XYZ file of C-alpha atoms in Angstrom:
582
model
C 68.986 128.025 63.550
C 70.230 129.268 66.464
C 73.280 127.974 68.158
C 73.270 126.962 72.315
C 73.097 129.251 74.257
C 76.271 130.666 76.152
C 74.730 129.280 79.722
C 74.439 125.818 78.187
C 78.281 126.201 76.130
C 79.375 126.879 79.519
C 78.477 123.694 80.950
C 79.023 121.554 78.359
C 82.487 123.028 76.567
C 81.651 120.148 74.027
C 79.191 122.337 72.172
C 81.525 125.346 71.457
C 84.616 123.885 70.722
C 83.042 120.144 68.385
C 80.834 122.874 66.019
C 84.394 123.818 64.330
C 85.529 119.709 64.339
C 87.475 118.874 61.366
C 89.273 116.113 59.632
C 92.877 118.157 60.459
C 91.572 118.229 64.220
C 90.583 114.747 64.045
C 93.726 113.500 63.043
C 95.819 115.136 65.602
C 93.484 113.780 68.302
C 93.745 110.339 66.778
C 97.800 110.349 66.670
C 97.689 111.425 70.179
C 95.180 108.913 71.098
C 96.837 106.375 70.282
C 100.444 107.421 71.878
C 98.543 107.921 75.151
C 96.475 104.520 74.938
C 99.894 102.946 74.704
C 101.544 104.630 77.472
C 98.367 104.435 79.940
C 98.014 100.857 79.680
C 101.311 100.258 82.526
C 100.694 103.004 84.533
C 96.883 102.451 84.831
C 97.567 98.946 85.966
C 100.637 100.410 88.123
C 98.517 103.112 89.737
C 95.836 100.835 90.929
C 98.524 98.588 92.300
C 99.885 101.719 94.756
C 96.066 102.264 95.489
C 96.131 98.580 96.727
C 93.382 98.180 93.904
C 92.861 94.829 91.585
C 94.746 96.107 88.446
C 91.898 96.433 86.286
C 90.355 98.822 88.494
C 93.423 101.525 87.119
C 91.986 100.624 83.744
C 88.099 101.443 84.355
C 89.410 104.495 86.146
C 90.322 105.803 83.001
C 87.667 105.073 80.592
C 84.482 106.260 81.926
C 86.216 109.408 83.535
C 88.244 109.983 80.327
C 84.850 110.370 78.692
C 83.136 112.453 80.758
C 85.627 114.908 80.960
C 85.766 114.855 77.272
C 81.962 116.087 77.656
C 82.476 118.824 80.630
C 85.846 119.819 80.706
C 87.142 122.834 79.239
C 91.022 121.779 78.897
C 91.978 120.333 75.229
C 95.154 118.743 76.312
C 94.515 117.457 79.663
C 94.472 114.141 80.131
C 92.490 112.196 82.903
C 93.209 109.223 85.077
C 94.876 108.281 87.842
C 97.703 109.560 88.949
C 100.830 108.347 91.788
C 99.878 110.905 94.491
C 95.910 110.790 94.517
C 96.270 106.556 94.643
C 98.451 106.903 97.214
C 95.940 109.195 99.026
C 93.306 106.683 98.239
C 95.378 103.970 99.746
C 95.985 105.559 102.768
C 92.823 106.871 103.416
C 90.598 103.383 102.596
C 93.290 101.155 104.360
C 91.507 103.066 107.805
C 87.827 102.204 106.754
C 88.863 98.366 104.894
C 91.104 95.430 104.543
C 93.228 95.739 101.476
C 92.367 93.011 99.130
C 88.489 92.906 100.727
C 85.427 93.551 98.744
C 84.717 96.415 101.729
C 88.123 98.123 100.394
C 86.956 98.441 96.644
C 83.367 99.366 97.798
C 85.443 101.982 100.033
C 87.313 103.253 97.038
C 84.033 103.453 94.642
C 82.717 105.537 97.368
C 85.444 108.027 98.051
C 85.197 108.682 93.996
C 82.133 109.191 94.663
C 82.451 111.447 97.546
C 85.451 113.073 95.984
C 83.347 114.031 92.369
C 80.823 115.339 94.450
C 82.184 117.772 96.097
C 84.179 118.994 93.413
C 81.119 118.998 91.418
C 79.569 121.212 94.319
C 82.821 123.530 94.642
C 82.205 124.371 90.481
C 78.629 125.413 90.327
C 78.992 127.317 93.703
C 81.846 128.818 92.019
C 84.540 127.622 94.757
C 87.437 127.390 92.937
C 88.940 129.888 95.143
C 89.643 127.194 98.093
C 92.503 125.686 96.148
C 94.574 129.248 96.812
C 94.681 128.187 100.621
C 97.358 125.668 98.900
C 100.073 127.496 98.896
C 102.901 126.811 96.287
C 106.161 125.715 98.619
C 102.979 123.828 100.297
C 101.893 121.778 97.290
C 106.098 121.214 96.797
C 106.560 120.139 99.598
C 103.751 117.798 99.907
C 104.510 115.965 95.980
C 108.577 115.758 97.447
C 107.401 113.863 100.314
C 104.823 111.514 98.278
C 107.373 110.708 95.986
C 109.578 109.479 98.319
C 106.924 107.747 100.534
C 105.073 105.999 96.945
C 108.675 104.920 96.003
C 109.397 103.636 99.242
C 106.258 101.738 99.337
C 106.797 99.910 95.910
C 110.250 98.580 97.045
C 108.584 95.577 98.255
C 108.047 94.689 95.087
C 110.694 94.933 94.150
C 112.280 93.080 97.006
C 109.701 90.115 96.805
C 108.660 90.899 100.436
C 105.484 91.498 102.510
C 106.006 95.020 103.502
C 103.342 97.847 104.686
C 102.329 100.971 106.337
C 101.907 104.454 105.058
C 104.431 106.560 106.525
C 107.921 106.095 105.924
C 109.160 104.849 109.762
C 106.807 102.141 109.273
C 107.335 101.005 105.455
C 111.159 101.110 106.211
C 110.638 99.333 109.451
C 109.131 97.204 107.597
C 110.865 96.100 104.832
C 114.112 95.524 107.332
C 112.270 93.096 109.414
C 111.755 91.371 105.660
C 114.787 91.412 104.511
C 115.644 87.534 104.792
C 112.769 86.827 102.796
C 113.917 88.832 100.100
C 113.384 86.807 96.027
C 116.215 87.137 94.473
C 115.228 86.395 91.122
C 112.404 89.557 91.442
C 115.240 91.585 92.571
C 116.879 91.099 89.766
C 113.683 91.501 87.593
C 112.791 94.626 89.440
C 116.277 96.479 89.121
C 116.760 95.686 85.693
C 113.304 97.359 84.644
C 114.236 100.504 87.211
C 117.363 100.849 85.391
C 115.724 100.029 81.500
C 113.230 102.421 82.399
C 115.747 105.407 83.919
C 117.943 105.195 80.834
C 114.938 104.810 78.590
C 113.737 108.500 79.773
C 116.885 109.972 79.118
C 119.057 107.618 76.524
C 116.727 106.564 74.023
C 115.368 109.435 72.053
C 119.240 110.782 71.579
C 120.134 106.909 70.044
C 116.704 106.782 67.366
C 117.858 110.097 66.746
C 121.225 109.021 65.853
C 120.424 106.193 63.726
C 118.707 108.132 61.551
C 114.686 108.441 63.278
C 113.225 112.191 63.240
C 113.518 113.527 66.787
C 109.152 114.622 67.078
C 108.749 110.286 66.183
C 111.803 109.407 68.600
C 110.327 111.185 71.683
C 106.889 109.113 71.223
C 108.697 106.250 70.746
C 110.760 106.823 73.780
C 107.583 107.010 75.918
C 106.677 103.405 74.985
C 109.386 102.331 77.109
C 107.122 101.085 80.092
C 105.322 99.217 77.008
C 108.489 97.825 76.300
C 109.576 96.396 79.678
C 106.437 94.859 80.576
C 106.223 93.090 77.542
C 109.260 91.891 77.633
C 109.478 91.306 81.387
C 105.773 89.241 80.871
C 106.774 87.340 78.181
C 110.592 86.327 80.483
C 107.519 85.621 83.214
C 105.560 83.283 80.913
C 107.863 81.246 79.167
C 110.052 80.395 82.267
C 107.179 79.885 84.467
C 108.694 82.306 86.998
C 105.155 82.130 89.018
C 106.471 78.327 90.362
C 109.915 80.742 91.778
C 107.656 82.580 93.923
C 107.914 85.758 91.610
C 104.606 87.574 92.301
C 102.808 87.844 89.377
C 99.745 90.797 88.625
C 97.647 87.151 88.121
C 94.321 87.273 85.954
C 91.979 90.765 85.129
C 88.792 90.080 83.956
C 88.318 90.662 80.061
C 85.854 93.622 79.210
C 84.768 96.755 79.379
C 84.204 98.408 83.116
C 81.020 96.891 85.017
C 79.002 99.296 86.206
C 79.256 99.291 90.271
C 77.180 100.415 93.112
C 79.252 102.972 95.551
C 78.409 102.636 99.538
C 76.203 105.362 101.172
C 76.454 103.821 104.556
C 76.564 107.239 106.803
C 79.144 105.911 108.807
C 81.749 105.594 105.689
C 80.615 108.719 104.359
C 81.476 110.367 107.663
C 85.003 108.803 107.795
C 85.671 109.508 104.303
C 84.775 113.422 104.242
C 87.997 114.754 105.016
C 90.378 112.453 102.608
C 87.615 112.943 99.856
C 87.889 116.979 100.469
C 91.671 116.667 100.808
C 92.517 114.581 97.714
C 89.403 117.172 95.825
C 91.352 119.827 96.227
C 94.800 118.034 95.713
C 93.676 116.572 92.652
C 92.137 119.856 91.627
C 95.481 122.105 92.432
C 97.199 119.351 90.110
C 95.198 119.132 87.445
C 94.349 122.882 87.107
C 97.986 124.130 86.815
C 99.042 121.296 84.098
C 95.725 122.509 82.093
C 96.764 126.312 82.375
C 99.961 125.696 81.540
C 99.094 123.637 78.421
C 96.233 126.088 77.521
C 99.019 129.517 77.527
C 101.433 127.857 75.039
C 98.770 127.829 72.897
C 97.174 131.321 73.816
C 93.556 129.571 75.012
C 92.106 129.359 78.624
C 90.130 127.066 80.606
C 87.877 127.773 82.692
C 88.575 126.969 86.623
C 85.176 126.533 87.556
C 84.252 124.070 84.952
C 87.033 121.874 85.308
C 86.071 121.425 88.960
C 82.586 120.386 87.143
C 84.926 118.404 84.382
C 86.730 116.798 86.988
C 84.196 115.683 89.602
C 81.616 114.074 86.654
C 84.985 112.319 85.846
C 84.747 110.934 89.353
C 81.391 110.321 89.734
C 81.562 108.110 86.752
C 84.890 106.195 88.331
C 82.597 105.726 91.222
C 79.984 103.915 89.165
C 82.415 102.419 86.778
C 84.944 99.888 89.088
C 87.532 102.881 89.640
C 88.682 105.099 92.069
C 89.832 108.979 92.546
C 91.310 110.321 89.312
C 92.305 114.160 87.798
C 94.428 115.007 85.158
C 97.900 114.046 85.134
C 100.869 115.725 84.279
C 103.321 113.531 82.197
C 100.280 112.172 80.224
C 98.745 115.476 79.820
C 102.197 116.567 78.167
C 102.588 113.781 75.937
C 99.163 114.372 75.070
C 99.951 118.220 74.274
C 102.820 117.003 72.218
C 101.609 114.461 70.200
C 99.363 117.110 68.730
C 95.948 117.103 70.880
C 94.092 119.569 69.415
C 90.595 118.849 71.211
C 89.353 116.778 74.535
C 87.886 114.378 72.108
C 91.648 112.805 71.794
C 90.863 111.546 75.655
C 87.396 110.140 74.433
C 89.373 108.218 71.863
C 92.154 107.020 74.404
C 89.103 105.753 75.754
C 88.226 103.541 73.205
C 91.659 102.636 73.381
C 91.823 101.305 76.312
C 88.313 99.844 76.090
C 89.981 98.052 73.542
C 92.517 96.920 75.462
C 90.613 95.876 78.384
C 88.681 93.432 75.482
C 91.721 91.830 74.130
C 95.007 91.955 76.098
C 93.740 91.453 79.707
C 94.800 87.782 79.840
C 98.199 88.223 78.393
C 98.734 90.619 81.746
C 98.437 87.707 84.412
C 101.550 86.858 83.915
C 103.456 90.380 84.229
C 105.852 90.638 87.282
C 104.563 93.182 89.874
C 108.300 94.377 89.970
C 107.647 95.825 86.683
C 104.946 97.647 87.729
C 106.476 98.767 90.769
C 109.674 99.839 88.793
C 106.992 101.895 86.326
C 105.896 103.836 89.658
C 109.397 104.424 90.817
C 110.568 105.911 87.764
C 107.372 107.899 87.349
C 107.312 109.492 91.408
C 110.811 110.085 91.317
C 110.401 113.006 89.126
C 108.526 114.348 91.339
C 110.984 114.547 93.969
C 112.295 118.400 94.104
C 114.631 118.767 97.231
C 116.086 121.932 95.516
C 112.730 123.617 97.021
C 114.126 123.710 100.408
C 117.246 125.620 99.479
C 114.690 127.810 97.093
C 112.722 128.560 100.256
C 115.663 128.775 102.647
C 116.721 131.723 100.224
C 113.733 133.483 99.745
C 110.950 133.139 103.005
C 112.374 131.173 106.354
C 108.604 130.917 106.947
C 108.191 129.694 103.704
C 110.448 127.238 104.394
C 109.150 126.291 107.905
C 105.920 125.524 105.860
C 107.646 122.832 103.602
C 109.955 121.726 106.019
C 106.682 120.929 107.867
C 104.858 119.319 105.382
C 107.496 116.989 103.948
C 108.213 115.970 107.792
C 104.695 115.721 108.706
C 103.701 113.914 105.857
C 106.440 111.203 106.324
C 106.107 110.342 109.322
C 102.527 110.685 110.126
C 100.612 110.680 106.762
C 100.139 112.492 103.472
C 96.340 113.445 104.721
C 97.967 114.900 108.214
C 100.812 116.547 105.968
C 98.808 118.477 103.920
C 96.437 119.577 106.560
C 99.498 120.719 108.555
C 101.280 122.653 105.440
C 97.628 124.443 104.971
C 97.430 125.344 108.564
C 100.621 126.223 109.009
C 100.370 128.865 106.067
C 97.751 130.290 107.133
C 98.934 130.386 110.600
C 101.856 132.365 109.265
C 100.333 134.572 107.150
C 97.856 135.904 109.519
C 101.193 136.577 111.513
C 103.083 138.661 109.202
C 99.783 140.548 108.711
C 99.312 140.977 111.866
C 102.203 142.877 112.196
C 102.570 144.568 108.831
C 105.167 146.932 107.101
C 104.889 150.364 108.130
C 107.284 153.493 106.893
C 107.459 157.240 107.635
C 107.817 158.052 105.027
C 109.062 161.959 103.023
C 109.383 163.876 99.980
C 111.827 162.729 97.668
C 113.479 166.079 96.724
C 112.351 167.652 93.765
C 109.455 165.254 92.864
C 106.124 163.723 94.181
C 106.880 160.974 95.227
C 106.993 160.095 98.870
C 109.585 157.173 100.463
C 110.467 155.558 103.370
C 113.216 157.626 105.653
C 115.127 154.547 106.123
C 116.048 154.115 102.763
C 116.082 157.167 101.007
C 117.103 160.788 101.339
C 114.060 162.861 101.876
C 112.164 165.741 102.987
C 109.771 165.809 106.662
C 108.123 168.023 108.169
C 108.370 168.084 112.068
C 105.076 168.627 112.771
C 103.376 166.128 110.306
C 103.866 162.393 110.948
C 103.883 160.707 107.546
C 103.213 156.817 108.315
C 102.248 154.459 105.329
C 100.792 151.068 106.265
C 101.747 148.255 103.544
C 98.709 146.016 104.318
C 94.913 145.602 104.188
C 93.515 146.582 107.579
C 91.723 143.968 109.434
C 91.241 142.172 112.653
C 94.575 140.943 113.213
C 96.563 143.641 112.603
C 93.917 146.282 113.686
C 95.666 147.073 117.306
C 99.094 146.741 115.529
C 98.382 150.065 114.130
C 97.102 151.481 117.618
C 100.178 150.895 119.137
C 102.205 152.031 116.557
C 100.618 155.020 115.924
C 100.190 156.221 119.716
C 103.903 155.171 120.306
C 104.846 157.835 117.096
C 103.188 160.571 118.601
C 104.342 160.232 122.342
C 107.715 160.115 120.484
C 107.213 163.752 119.053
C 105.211 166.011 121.202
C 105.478 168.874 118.139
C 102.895 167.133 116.110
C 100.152 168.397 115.087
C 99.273 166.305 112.093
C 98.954 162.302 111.355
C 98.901 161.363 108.066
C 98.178 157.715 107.121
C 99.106 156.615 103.542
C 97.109 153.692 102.311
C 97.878 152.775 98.519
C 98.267 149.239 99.781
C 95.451 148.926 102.122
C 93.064 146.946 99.798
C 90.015 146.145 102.902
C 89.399 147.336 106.182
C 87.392 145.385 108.186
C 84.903 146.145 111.452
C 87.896 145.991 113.729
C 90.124 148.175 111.977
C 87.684 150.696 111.483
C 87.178 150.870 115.314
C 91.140 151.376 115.815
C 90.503 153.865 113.262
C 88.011 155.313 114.815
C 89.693 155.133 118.730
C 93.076 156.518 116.677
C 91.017 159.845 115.511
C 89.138 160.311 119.031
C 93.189 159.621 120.646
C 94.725 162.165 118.624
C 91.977 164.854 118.972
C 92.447 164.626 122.647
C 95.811 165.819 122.179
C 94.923 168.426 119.605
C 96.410 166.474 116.782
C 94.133 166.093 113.316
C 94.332 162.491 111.587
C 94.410 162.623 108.317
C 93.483 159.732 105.421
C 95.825 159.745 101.747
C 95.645 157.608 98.561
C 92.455 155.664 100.176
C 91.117 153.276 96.971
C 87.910 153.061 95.609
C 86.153 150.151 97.255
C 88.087 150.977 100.843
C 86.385 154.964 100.041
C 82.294 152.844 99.617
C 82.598 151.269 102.845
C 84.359 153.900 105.210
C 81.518 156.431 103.479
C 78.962 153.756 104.960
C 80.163 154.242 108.643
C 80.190 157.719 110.770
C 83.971 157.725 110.160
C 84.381 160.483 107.843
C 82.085 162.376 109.846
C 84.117 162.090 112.717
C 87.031 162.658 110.943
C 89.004 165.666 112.217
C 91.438 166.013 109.036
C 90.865 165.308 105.531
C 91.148 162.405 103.118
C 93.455 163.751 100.016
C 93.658 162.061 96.900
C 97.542 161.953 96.982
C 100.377 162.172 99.913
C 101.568 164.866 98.059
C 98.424 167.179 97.913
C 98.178 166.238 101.787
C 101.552 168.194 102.098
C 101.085 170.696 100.084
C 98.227 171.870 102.166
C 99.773 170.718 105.702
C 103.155 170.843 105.614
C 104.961 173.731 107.295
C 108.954 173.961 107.363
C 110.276 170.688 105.414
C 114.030 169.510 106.248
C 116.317 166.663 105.728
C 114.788 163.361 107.526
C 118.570 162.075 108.644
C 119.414 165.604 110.208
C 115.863 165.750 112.112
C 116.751 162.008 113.539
């Protein structure tokens, strides 16, 4: 019988890679199962607490979704759920549209899933994958630093005891001063200890299991139960010393079972106010979750496919939407403990599911009485890695306008909001790289004596010709920069009256658009009225289709040569030195 066909394999990965399933496979998805179930569990419940969520909603986010990506995703170690940055974008951007703690919010949240799976569902069969490149790197960098230090900031009331809020850091700071005398000291201490447990835990334990004798691949799992550890331990301190009566906020009951199924809003009005976070945390979520799966995919020489995960991704959210959860995508730390523990398939997220269906059946009530310090320490620990300030100095070094961008986004995304700091790092890229292409790297350039190859004056010792004008352009030609290479050109040839030939190089002229093919065209009719020829080298391929489309090369009063140095062969006259002819 025949097999599905590839059409069908490519939207549902589950068909090529479950025909080779075997008991070896299953047992590495099983092992890793189970070390992700565990260490899910806290941040599930700690996630939906930053998205301002009932805690069980971070569990039914990552059942459903889990699932479903299992089905249409084409990753076999990523691992889905939420994650700190996306619920903090969900918090900020349903805390406009909802009171926290109202029905309206979690209606709100269903909805942006909703919204959010949508579009990324949209993005994959339209084949749109290509929008996440507007994110640039220092961009994404810059916009994690400053949501690590904003999602930390915003769990210290918990672990101050107080009634903070706000979004932006002014405002949670401002915030938590004006608590300060109402500060618990008893979740203080609560709080700190499980910061500090759970800092030394991520670097201290797996070194001590090692040295007392426990093989190092088994001590870093158990090192990642840590979280496990402290709210068990914290809950139990909770229970038995009734620390609910001291005014210790507890997480306080989650239903038992498995995730209801839920009806999102589509009230036009919501949907209209929730467009641009949903697009926003789409792509955010997207950029994430497709650079962990890559990465995870090359150490073990597979691919993904970037098109399908945005398919994988948004049926993930759809399902959150209809399931009690929120925005998810694939995480990173859980998506490398998954790749460690020996993941072999996606089916080892369908079985975390069941995990953590499990969970949701049978260890619900024991959570009312965990300390929403603990939680709030989990986050802490979790965001903080994210927190790279060593990108400014990177960026400082290498591009100031790459810098500018992050500088921008980190400062923007503090003070006003992570949606407004995103949006500002995007435009501000693109601001500055239609700049720099609008005025873009041109050499004369000569003959390096005794070869072929032709360099800039500036930096080399070469050969010119005094009545040929050698001028490489290091860009694609287009609107912006289209006038650029008027001016530069007619400024060149006022400068040297002897001319008699232009020459433009372009190996690294990839496009030229309607306007530049104008300049080109008012450059050739320029220079004829002055009795000088312009002349075309090294044009590519696809550049060569579309100028052969236009009346250019009719018009044309030199020649296009296939190299710069077959131009000069046939125009050059009496070559000398280029530093003795400046």
């Amino acid at each position: 019988m025949a097999g599905p066909s590839l059409s069908v394999k490519r939207y549902f990965p589950v068909l090529d890679w479950g025909r080779g399933y075997d008991g070896e496979t299953l047992t590495g998805d099983l092992v890793a199962a189970v070390i992700v179930t565990i260490m899910l569990i806290p941040q599930s419940l700690a996630y939906a607490l930053l998205a301002g969520l009932p805690p069980e909603a971070g569990l039914y986010a990552s059942i459903v979704p889990i699932v479903l990506y299992a089905l249409f995703g084409t990753s076999r170690a990523l691992a889905v759920g939420p994650v700190a940055v996306v619920s903090l974008m969900t918090a900020a951007a349903i805390g406009k549209v909802a009171e926290p703690g109202s029905s309206d919010y979690i209606v709100a949240a269903l909805t942006l899933a909703l919204m959010s799976g949508a579009l990324l569902v949209a993005m994959g069969l339209f084949r749109l994958g290509f929008v996440a490149n507007f994110l640039s790197h220092p961009v994404i960098a810059g916009f994690i630093t400053a949501s690590g230090i904003l999602i930390a900031a915003s769990q210290l009331k918990h672990i101050l005891g107080v009634d903070a809020h706000g979004h932006t850091l002014p405002v949670i700071l401002g915030s938590l001063v004006s608590d300060l005398g109402a500060i618990n000291w008893l979740t203080v201490l609560i709080g700190i200890s499980a910061t500090a447990f759970l800092f030394w835990v991520r670097g201290g334990l797996k070194p001590l299991l090692v040295r007392i004798g426990i093989p190092d691949r088994l001590a870093g799992h158990l090192a990642r139960t840590g979280p496990v550890f402290a709210v068990a331990v914290t809950t139990l301190a909770a229970w038995w010393y009734d620390l609910g009566e001291a005014d210790v906020k507890l997480v306080g009951e989650v239903p038992r079972g498995l995730p209801p199924l839920t009806q999102p809003s589509f009230s036009p009005d919501l949907w209209l106010a929730l467009a641009g976070p949903a697009l926003l945390i789409s792509i955010i979520g997207f950029v994430e979750s497709v650079s962990v799966a890559q990465t995870l995919a090359a150490k073990r020489r597979q691919r993904i496919d970037p098109d399908q995960e945005l398919i994988g991704l948004g049926m993930a959210n759809i399902g959150a939407g209809f399931t009690g959860g929120y925005p998810v995508t694939g995480g990173f730390a859980r998506s490398v403990v998954n790749f460690d523990a020996g993941a072999q398939t996606p089916a080892a997220g369908a079985f975390t599911a069941i995990g953590l269906a499990a969970a949701s059946l049978t260890i619900t009530p024991l959570i009312a009485f965990l300390p929403q310090a603990t939680l709030a320490a989990t986050i802490i620990v979790a965001v903080l890695s994210l927190v790279n300030f060593s990108i400014f100095r990177d960026a400082w070094t290498y591009s100031k306008a790459d810098f500018i961008a992050v500088t921008a986004t980190v400062a923007v995304t503090l003070i006003v909001g992570v949606e407004a700091g995103v949006t500002a790092g995007v435009l501000l890229s693109v601001l500055i790289h239609l700049y720099k292409t609008s005025k873009p790297h041109m050499a004369v350039i000569g003959q390096v004596p005794g070869t072929e190859h032709y360099r800039n004056v500036k930096r080399h010792d070469v050969i010119t010709d005094p009545h040929v004008l050698q001028l490489r352009v290091d860009e694609s030609l287009y609107f912006a920069n289209a006038r650029y290479l008027e001016d530069r050109i007619y400024a060149m040839v006022a400068d040297h009256p002897e001319l008699g030939h232009v020459v433009l190089a372009c190996p690294a002229v990839n496009a030229i658009d309607m306007s530049a093919l104008e300049s080109l065209e008012a450059i050739n009719a320029r220079l004829k009225a002055l009795g000088v020829k312009f002349h075309l080298t090294e044009v590519k391929g696809p550049v060569m289709d579309r100028l052969k489309r236009s009346h250019f090369l009719d018009d044309l009063t030199g020649q296009v040569f296939l190299s710069q140095h077959q131009a000069m062969r046939t125009l050059g006259g009496a070559p000398q030195d280029a530093r003795a002819a400046e």
